[in-house]
Short mmCIF file of C-alpha atoms in Angstrom, two decimals:
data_model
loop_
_atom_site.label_atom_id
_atom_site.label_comp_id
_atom_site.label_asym_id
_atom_site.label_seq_id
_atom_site.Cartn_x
_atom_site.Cartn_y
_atom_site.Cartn_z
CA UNK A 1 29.47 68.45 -5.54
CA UNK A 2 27.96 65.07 -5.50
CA UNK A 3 29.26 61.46 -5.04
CA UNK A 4 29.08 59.47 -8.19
CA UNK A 5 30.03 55.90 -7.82
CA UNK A 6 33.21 56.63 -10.25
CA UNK A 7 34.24 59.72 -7.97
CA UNK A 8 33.37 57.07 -5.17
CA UNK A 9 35.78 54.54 -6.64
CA UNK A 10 38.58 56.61 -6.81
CA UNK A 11 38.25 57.80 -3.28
CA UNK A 12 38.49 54.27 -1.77
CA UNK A 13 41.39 53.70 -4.04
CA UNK A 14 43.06 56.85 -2.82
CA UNK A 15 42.41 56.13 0.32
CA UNK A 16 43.78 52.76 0.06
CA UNK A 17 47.06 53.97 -0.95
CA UNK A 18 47.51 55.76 2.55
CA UNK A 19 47.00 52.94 4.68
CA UNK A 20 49.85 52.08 6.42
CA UNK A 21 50.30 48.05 5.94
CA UNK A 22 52.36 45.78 3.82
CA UNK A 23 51.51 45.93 0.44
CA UNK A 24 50.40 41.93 -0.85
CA UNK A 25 50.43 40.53 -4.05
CA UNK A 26 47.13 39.80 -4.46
CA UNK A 27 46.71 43.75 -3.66
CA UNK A 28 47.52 45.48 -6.74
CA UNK A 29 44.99 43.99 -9.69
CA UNK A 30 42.27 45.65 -7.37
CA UNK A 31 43.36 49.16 -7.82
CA UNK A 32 41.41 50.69 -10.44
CA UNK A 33 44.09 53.81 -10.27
CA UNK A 34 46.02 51.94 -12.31
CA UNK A 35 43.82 52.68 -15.54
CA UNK A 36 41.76 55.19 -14.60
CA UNK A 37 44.69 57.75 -13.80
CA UNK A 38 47.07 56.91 -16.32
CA UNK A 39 45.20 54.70 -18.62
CA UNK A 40 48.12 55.73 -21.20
CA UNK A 41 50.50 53.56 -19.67
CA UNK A 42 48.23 50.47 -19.49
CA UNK A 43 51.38 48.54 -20.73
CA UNK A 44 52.94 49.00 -17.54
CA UNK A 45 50.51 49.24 -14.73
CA UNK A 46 51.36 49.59 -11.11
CA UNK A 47 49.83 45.74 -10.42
CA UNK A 48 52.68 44.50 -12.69
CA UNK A 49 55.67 45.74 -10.53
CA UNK A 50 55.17 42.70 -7.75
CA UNK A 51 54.44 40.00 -10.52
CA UNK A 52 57.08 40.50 -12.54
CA UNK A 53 59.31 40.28 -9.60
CA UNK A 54 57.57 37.04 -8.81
CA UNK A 55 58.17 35.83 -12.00
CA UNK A 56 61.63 36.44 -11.89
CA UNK A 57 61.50 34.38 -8.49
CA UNK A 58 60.33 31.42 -9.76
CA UNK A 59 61.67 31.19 -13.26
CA UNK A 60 64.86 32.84 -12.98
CA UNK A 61 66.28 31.66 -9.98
CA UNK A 62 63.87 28.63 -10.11
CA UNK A 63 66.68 25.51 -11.40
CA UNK A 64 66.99 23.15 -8.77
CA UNK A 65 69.96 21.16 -7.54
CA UNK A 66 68.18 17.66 -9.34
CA UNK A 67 68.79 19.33 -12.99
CA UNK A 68 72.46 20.47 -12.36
CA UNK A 69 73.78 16.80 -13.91
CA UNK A 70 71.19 16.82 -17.05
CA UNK A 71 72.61 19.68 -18.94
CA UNK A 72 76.39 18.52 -18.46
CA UNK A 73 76.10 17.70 -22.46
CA UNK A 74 74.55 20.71 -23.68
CA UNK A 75 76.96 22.56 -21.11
CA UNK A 76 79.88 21.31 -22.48
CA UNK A 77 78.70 21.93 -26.39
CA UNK A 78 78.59 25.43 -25.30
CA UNK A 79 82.19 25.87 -24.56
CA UNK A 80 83.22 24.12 -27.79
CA UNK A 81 84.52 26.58 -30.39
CA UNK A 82 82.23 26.86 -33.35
CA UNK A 83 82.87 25.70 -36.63
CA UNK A 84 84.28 29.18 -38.26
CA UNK A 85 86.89 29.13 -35.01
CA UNK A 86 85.27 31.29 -33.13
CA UNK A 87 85.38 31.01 -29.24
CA UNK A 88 82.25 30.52 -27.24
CA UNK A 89 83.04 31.28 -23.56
CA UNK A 90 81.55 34.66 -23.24
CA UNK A 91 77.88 33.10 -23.98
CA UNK A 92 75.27 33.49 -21.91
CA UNK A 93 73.96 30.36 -19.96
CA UNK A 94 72.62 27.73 -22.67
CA UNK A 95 71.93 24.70 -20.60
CA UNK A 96 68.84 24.62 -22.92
CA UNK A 97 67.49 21.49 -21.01
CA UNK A 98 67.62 21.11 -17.09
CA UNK A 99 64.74 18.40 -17.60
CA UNK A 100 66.85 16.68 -20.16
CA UNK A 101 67.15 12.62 -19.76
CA UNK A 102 68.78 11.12 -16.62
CA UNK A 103 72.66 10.10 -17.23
CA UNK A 104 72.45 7.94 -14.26
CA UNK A 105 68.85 5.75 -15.77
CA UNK A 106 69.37 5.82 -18.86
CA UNK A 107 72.16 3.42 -20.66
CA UNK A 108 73.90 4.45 -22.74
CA UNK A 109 73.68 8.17 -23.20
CA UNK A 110 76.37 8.48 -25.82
CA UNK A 111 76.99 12.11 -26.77
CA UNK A 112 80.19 13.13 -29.61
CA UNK A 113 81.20 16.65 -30.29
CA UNK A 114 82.52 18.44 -33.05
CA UNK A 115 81.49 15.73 -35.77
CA UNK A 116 81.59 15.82 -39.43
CA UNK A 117 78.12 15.53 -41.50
CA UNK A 118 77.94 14.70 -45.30
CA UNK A 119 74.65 14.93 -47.31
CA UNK A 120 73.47 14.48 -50.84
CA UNK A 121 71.26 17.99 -52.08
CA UNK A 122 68.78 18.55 -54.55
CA UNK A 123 71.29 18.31 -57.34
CA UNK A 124 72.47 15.02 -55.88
CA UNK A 125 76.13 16.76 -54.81
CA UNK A 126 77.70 15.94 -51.70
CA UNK A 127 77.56 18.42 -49.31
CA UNK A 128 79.82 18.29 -46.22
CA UNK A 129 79.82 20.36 -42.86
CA UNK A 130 81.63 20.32 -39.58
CA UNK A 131 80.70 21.31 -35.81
CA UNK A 132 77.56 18.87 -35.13
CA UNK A 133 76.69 17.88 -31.93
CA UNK A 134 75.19 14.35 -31.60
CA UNK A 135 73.72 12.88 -28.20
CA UNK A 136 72.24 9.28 -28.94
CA UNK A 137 69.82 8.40 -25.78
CA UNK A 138 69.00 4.63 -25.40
CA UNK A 139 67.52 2.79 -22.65
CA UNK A 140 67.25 -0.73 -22.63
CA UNK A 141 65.10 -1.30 -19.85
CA UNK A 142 61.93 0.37 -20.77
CA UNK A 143 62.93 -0.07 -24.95
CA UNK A 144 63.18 4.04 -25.36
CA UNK A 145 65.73 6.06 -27.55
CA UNK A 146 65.96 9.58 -29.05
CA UNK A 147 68.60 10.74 -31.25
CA UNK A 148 69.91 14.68 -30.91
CA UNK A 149 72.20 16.69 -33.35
CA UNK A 150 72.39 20.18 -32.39
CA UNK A 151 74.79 23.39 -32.49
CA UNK A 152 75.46 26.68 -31.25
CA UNK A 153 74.06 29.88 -33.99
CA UNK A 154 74.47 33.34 -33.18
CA UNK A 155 71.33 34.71 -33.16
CA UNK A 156 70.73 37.72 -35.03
CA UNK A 157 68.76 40.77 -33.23
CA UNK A 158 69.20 39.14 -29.51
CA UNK A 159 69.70 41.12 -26.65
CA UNK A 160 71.51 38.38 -24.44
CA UNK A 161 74.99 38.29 -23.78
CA UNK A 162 76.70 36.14 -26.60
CA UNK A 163 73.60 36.06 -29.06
CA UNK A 164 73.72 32.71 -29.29
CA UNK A 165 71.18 29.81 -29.01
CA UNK A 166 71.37 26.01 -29.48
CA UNK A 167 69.47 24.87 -31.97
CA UNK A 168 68.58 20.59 -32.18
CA UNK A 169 67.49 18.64 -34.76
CA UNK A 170 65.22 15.50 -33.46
CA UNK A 171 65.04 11.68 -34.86
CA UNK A 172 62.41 9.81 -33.46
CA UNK A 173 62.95 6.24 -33.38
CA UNK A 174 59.92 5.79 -35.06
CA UNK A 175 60.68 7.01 -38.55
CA UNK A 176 64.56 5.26 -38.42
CA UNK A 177 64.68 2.84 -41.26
CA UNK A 178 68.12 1.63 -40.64
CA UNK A 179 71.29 2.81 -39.12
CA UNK A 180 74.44 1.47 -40.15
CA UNK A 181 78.20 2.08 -38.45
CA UNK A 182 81.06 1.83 -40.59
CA UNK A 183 84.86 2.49 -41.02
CA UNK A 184 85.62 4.97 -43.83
CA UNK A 185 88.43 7.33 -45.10
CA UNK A 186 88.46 11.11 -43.91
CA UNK A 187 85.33 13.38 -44.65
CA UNK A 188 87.59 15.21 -47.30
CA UNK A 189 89.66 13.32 -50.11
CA UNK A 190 92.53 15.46 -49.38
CA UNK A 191 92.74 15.37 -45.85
CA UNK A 192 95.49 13.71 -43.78
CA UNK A 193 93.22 13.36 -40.65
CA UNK A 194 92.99 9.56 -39.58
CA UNK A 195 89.66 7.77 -40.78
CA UNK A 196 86.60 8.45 -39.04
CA UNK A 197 84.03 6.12 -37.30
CA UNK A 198 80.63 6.75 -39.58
CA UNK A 199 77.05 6.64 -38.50
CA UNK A 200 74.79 6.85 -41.52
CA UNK A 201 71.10 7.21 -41.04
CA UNK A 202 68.20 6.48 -43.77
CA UNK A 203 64.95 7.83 -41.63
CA UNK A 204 61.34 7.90 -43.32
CA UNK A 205 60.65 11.34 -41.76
CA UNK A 206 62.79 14.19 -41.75
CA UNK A 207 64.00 15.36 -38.90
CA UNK A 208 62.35 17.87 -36.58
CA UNK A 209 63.84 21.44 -36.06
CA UNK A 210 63.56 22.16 -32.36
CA UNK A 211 64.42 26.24 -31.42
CA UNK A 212 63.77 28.54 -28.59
CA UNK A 213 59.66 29.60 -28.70
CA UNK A 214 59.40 32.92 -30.43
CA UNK A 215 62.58 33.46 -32.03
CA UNK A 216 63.16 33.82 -36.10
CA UNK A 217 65.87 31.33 -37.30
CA UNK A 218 68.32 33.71 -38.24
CA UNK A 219 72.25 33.80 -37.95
CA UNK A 220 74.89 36.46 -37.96
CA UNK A 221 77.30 36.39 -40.28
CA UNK A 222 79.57 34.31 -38.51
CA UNK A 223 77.53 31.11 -38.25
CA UNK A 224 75.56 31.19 -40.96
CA UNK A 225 77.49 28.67 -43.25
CA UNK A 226 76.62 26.37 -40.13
CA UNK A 227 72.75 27.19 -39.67
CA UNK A 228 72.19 26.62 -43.62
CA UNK A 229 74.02 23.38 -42.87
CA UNK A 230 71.14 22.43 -40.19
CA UNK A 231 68.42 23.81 -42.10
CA UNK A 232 69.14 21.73 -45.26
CA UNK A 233 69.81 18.57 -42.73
CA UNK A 234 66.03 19.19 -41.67
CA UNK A 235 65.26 18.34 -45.46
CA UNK A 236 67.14 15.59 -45.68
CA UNK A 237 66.53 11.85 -44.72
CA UNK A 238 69.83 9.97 -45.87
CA UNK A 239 72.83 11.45 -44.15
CA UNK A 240 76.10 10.33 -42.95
CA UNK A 241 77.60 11.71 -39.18
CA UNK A 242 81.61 11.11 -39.23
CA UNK A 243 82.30 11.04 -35.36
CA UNK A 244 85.32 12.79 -34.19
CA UNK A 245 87.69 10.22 -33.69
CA UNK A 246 88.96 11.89 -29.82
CA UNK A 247 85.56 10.89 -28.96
CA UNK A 248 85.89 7.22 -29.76
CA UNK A 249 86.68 4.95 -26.42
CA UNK A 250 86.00 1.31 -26.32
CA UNK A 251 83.03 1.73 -24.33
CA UNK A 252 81.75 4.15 -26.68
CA UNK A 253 82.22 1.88 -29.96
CA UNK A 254 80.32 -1.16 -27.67
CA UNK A 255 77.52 0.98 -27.48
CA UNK A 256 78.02 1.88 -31.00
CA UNK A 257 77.96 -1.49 -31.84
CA UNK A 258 74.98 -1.78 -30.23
CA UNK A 259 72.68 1.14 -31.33
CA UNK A 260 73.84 0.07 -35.16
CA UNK A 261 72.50 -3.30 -34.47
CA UNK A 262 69.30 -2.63 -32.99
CA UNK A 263 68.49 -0.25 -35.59
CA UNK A 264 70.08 -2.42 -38.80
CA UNK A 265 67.58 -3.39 -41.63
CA UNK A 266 67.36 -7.26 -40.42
CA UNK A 267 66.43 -6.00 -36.70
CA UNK A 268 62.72 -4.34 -37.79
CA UNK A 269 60.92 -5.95 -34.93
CA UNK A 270 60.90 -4.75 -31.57
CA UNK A 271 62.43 -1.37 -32.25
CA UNK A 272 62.44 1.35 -29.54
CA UNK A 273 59.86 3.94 -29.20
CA UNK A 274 60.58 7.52 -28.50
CA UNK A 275 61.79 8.58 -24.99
CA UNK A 276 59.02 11.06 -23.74
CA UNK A 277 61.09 12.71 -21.42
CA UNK A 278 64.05 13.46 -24.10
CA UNK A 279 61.73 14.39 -26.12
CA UNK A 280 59.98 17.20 -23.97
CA UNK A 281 60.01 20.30 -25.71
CA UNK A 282 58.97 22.39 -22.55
CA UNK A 283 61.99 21.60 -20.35
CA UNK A 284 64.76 22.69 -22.89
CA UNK A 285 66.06 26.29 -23.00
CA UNK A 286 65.92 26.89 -18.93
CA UNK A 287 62.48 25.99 -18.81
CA UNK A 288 61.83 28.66 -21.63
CA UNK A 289 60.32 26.03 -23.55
CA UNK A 290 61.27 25.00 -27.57
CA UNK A 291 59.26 24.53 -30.06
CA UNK A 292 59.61 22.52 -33.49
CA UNK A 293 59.78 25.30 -36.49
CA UNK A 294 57.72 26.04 -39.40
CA UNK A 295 60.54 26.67 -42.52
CA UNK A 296 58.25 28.37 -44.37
CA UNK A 297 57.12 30.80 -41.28
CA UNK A 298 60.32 31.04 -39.24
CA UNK A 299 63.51 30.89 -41.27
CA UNK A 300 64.75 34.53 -42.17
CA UNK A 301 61.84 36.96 -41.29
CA UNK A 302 62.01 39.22 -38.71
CA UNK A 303 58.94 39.61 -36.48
CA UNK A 304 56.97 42.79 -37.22
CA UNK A 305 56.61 45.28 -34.13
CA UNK A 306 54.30 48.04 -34.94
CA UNK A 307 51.84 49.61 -32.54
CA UNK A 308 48.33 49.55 -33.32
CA UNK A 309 46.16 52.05 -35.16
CA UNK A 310 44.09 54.45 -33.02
CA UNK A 311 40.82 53.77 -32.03
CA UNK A 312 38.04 55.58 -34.21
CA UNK A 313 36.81 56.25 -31.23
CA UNK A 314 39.03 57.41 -29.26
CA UNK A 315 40.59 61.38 -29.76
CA UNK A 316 44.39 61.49 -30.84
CA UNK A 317 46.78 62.61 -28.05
CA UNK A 318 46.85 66.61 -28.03
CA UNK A 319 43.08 66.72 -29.75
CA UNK A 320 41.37 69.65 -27.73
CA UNK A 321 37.37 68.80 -26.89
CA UNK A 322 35.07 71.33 -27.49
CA UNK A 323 32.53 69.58 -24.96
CA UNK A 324 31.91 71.01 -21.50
CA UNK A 325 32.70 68.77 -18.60
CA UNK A 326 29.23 67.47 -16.57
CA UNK A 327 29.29 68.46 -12.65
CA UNK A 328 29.24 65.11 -12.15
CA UNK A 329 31.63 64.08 -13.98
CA UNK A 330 35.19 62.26 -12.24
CA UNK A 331 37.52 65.37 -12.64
CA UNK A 332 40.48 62.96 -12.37
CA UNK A 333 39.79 61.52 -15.48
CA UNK A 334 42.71 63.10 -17.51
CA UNK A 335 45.48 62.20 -19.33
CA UNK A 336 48.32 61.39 -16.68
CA UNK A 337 50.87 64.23 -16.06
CA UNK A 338 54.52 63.83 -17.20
CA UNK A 339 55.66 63.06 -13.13
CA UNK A 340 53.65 60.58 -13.56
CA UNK A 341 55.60 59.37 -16.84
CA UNK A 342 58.70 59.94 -15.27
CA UNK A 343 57.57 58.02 -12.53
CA UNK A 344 56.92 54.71 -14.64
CA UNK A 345 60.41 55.22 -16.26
CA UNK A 346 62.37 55.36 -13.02
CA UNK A 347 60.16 51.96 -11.84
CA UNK A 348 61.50 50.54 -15.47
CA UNK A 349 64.93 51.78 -14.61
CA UNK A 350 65.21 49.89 -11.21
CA UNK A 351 63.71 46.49 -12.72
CA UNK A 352 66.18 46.38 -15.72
CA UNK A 353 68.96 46.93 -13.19
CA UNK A 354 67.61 44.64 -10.77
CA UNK A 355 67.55 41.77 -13.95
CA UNK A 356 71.51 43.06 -14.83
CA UNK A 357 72.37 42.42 -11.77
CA UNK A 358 70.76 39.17 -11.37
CA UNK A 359 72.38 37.50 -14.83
CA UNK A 360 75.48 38.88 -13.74
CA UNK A 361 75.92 36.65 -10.61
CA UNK A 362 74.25 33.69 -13.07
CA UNK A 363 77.11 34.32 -15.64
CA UNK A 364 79.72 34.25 -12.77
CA UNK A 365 78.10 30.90 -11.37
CA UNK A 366 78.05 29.48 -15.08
CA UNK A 367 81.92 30.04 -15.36
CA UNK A 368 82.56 28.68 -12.00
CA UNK A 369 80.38 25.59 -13.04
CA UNK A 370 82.44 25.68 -16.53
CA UNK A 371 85.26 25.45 -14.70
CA UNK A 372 84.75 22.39 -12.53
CA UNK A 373 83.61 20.47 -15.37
CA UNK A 374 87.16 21.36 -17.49
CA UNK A 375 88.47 19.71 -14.21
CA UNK A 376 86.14 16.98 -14.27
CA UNK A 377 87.34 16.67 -18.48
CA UNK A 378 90.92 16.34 -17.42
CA UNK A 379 90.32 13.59 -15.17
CA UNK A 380 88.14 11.69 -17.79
CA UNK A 381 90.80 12.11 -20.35
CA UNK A 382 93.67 11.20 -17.98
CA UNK A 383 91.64 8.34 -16.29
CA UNK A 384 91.21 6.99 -20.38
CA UNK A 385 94.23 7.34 -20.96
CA UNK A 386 95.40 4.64 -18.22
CA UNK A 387 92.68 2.33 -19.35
CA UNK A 388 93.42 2.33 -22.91
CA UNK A 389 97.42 1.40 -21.82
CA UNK A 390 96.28 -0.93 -19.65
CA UNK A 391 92.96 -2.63 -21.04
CA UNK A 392 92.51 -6.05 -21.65
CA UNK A 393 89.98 -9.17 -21.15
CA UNK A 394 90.14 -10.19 -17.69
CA UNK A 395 90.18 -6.43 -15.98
CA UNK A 396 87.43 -5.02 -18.80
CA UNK A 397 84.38 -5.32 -15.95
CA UNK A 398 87.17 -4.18 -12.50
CA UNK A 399 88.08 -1.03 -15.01
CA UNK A 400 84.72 -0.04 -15.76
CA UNK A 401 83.40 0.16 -12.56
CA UNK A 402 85.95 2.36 -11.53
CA UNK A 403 85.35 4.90 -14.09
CA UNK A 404 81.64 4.76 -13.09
CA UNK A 405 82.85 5.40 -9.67
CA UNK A 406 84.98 7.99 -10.53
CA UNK A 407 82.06 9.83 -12.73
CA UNK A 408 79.50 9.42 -10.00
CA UNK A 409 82.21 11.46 -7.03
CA UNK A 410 82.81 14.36 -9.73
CA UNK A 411 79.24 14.70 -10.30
CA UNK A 412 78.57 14.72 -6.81
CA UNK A 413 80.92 17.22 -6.57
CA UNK A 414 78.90 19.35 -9.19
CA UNK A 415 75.78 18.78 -7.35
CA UNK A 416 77.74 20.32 -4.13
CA UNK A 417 78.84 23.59 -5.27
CA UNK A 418 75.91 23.98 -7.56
CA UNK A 419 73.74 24.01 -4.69
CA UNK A 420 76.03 26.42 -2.91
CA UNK A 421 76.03 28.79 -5.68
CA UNK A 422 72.05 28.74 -5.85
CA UNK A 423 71.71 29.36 -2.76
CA UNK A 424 74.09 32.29 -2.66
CA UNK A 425 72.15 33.73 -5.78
CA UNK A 426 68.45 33.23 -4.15
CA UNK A 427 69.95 34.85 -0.96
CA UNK A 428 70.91 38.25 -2.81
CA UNK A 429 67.92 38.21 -4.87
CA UNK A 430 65.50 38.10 -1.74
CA UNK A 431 67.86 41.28 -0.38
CA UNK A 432 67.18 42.68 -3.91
CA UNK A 433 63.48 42.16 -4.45
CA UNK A 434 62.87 43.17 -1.01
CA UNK A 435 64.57 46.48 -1.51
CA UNK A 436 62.58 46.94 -4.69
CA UNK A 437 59.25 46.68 -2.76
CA UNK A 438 60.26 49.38 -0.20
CA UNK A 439 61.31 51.58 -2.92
CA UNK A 440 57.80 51.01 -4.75
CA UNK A 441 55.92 51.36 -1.80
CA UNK A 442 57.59 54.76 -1.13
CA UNK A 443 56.82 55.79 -4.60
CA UNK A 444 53.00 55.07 -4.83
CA UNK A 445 52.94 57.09 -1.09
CA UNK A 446 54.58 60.04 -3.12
CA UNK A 447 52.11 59.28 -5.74
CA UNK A 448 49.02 59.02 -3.60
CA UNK A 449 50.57 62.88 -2.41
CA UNK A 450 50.76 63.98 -5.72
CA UNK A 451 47.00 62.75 -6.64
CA UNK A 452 45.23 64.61 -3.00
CA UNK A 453 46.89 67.65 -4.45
CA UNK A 454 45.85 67.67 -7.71
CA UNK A 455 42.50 66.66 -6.91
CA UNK A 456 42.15 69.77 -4.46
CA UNK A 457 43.17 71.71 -6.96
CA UNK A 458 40.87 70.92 -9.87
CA UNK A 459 38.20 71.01 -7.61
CA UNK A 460 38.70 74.55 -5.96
CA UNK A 461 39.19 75.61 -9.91
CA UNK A 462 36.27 74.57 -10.82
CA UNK A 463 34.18 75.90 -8.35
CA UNK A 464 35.87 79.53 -8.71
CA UNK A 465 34.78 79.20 -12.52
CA UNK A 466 31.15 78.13 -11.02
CA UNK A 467 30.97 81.59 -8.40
CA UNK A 468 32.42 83.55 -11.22
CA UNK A 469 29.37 83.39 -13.46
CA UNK A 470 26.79 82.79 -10.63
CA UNK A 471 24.13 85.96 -10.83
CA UNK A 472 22.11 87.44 -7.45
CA UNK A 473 18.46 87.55 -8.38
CA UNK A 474 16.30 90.24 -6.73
CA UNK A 475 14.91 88.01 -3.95
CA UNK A 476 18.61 87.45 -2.81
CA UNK A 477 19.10 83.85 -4.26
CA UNK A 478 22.15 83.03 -5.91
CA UNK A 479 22.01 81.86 -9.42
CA UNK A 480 24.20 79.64 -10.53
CA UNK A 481 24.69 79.49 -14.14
CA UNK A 482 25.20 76.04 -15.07
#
């Protein structure tokens, strides 16, 4: 039969898949095999075994020991308990910003947990909710600041372990008209809870709703009262935060002090601008990226998976053609076999256990982190403790350079074992990926098998269907009846 250039094609790529040498990443996008023998499993294709794996290299394992200290605030938010009382420490890994600002550059990074917010709505009633996260960054030096409330919602539909997802709410400096700091009575009238410290805020802008990129903002049942709360905050721009009054330390209300004062009605010159590096959206969610959301497009609608119409062009799966195959034509053109189905599936099967086992060891290294900082926590709170008895005028500056100095060895500490446990994890997952590729490899050699066979076999079929009808003329010649 003759060599057309497709025929040609495939027998180079064929051909390639015999060669004994060490399959490269650059390799596999120059197979053509990939659609021309099963082009109905184009969303899977041989070439996108090794970069996936890459990807996982680089993203997954990819946090580096410099990030371990910048998520210590979202880290901690995710242990809280939510606001319903239910308890967070079987979430999956939500240090949603390992680019976040620098604790040790940036003064002061104030963050309070588990604070009370109060509102006025559309009918002008007070509405009240608990469980808000508030980080205030402010730097002094270069005249920066961001403000960050945020929570923990339990995303509805997700496949992670926990389903859940911290979502922020930004204030840029920029559109702060005032803030103002005052002591008031307890967030509810009937409350027997000592009075609160209140920040109120009157911004020109409302705030900007900052989630994961491609997820719908919706809650299951159990944290919904708490994402309604955030999404009528985003609507808002006069609303009061009642910090939780564990949080308060004398350091804390100086700084207090301070933010209310730079931001107070009489102070409108010289304000700060926005921090650009608080304020990057790409760094939060473990590099995932965020994104600030459109209410109207991604509040409550699920996103629509369908599979696309058939080509008009194209015949349905099962159609029989009624044309006859040219002699020229590649035989190998078909529809790929069901091995070669159950192929792809067992090549899915290994990668989705490969990525189990992978945020396995990351959840054991998360509670391992989770508990050195509850160490770290104790300390704090026991180190406060002895300050608060023994605080006064003359030792204010000796006492708070010791607690800096007692921060900075715990975080080193952090950095320490962090790096350990990285290194443990990018260890196994070199053993892991490198077992994948031999098992690949082995399965496109099988493959390439499977392919010489068929191909011998559709050709010797066709060419007994060709002698079949061939006719011996008088002059001996054969005939053949094309």
């Amino acid at each position: 039969m003759p060599v057309t250039p497709r025929s040609h094609q495939l027998l180079l790529a064929v051909l390639s898949l015999y060669q004994c040498r060490p399959v490269e990443w650059w390799d596999f996008p120059l197979y053509p095999i990939s659609s021309r023998l099963w082009p109905c499993a184009s969303d899977f294709c041989l070439h996108r075994v090794p970069v996936r794996c890459f990807w996982w290299s680089t993203n997954v394992l990819g946090p580096s020991r410099d990030h371990i200290p910048q998520g210590i605030d979202e880290a901690q938010a995710n242990r809280d308990e939510d606001h319903d009382g239910v308890d967070n420490k079987d979430d999956d890994v939500t240090l949603s910003d390992p680019g976040d600002c620098d604790i040790e550059t940036i003064e002061p990074n104030i963050s309070y947990q588990n604070n009370a917010v109060t509102w006025k709505d559309d009918t002008n009633q007070t509405q009240h909710a608990d469980g808000i996260h508030l980080d205030i960054y402010l730097d002094t030096l270069t005249n920066t600041s961001l403000f960050k409330l945020y929570c923990n919602i339990h995303h509805k539909g997700s496949k992670a372990k926990g389903q859940k997802h911290t979502i922020f709410l930004f204030i840029h400096p920029e559109s702060v008209r005032a803030i103002t700091l005052d002591s008031g009575r307890s967030t509810r009238p009937s409350s027997s809870k000592p009075s609160r410290q209140t920040l109120s805020f009157s911004i020109v802008q409302q705030p900007s709703l900052i989630i994961p990129k491609g997820y719908v903002v919706e809650s299951k049942q159990r944290s919904k009262g708490l994402l309604n709360a955030v999404l009528a905050l985003a609507n808002v721009t006069d609303f009061g935060i009642h910090l939780n009054s564990s949080n308060i330390t004398i350091p804390k209300q100086t700084r207090l002090e301070s933010v209310a004062r730079i931001f107070s009605l009489n102070s409108a010159h010289n304000r700060p601008l926005t921090n650009k590096r608080c304020a990057n959206l790409e760094s939060l969610y473990g590099g995932r990226g965020g994104e600030v959301a459109n209410l109207s497009r991604d509040v409550g609608k699920a996103p629509i998976q369908a599979d696309l119409p058939p080509s008009y062009d194209e015949p349905q799966r099962g159609q029989i053609s009624n044309k006859r195959r040219r002699i020229d034509s590649d035989v190998t053109n078909d529809k790929s076999p069901t091995a070669h189905d159950d192929l792809f599936k067992s090549i899915r099967g290994h990668l989705d256990g490969i990525e189990m086992r992978i945020c396995t060891h990351i959840d054991g290294m998360e509670g391992r982190i989770n508990t050195r900082l509850d160490s770290i926590e104790d300390r704090l709170k026991q180190l406060e403790d002895k300050v608060s008895d023994a605080l006064d005028v003359d030792r204010d500056q000796y006492i708070l350079e010791e607690i800096g100095e007692q921060l900075d060895d715990c975080i080193t500490g952090v950095k320490i074992e962090s790096e350990e446990l990285f290194k443990a994890i990018d260890d196994r997952a070199d053993m892991t990926i490198e077992r994948l590729e031999q098992e690949v490899n082995e399965r496109i050699d099988q493959l390439g098998e499977e392919v010489k066979d068929s191909t011998a076999e559709l050709v010797e079929e066709s060419l007994k269907k060709k002698l079949v009808n061939a006719s011996l003329r008088i002059d001996g010649s054969v005939f053949l009846d094309i």
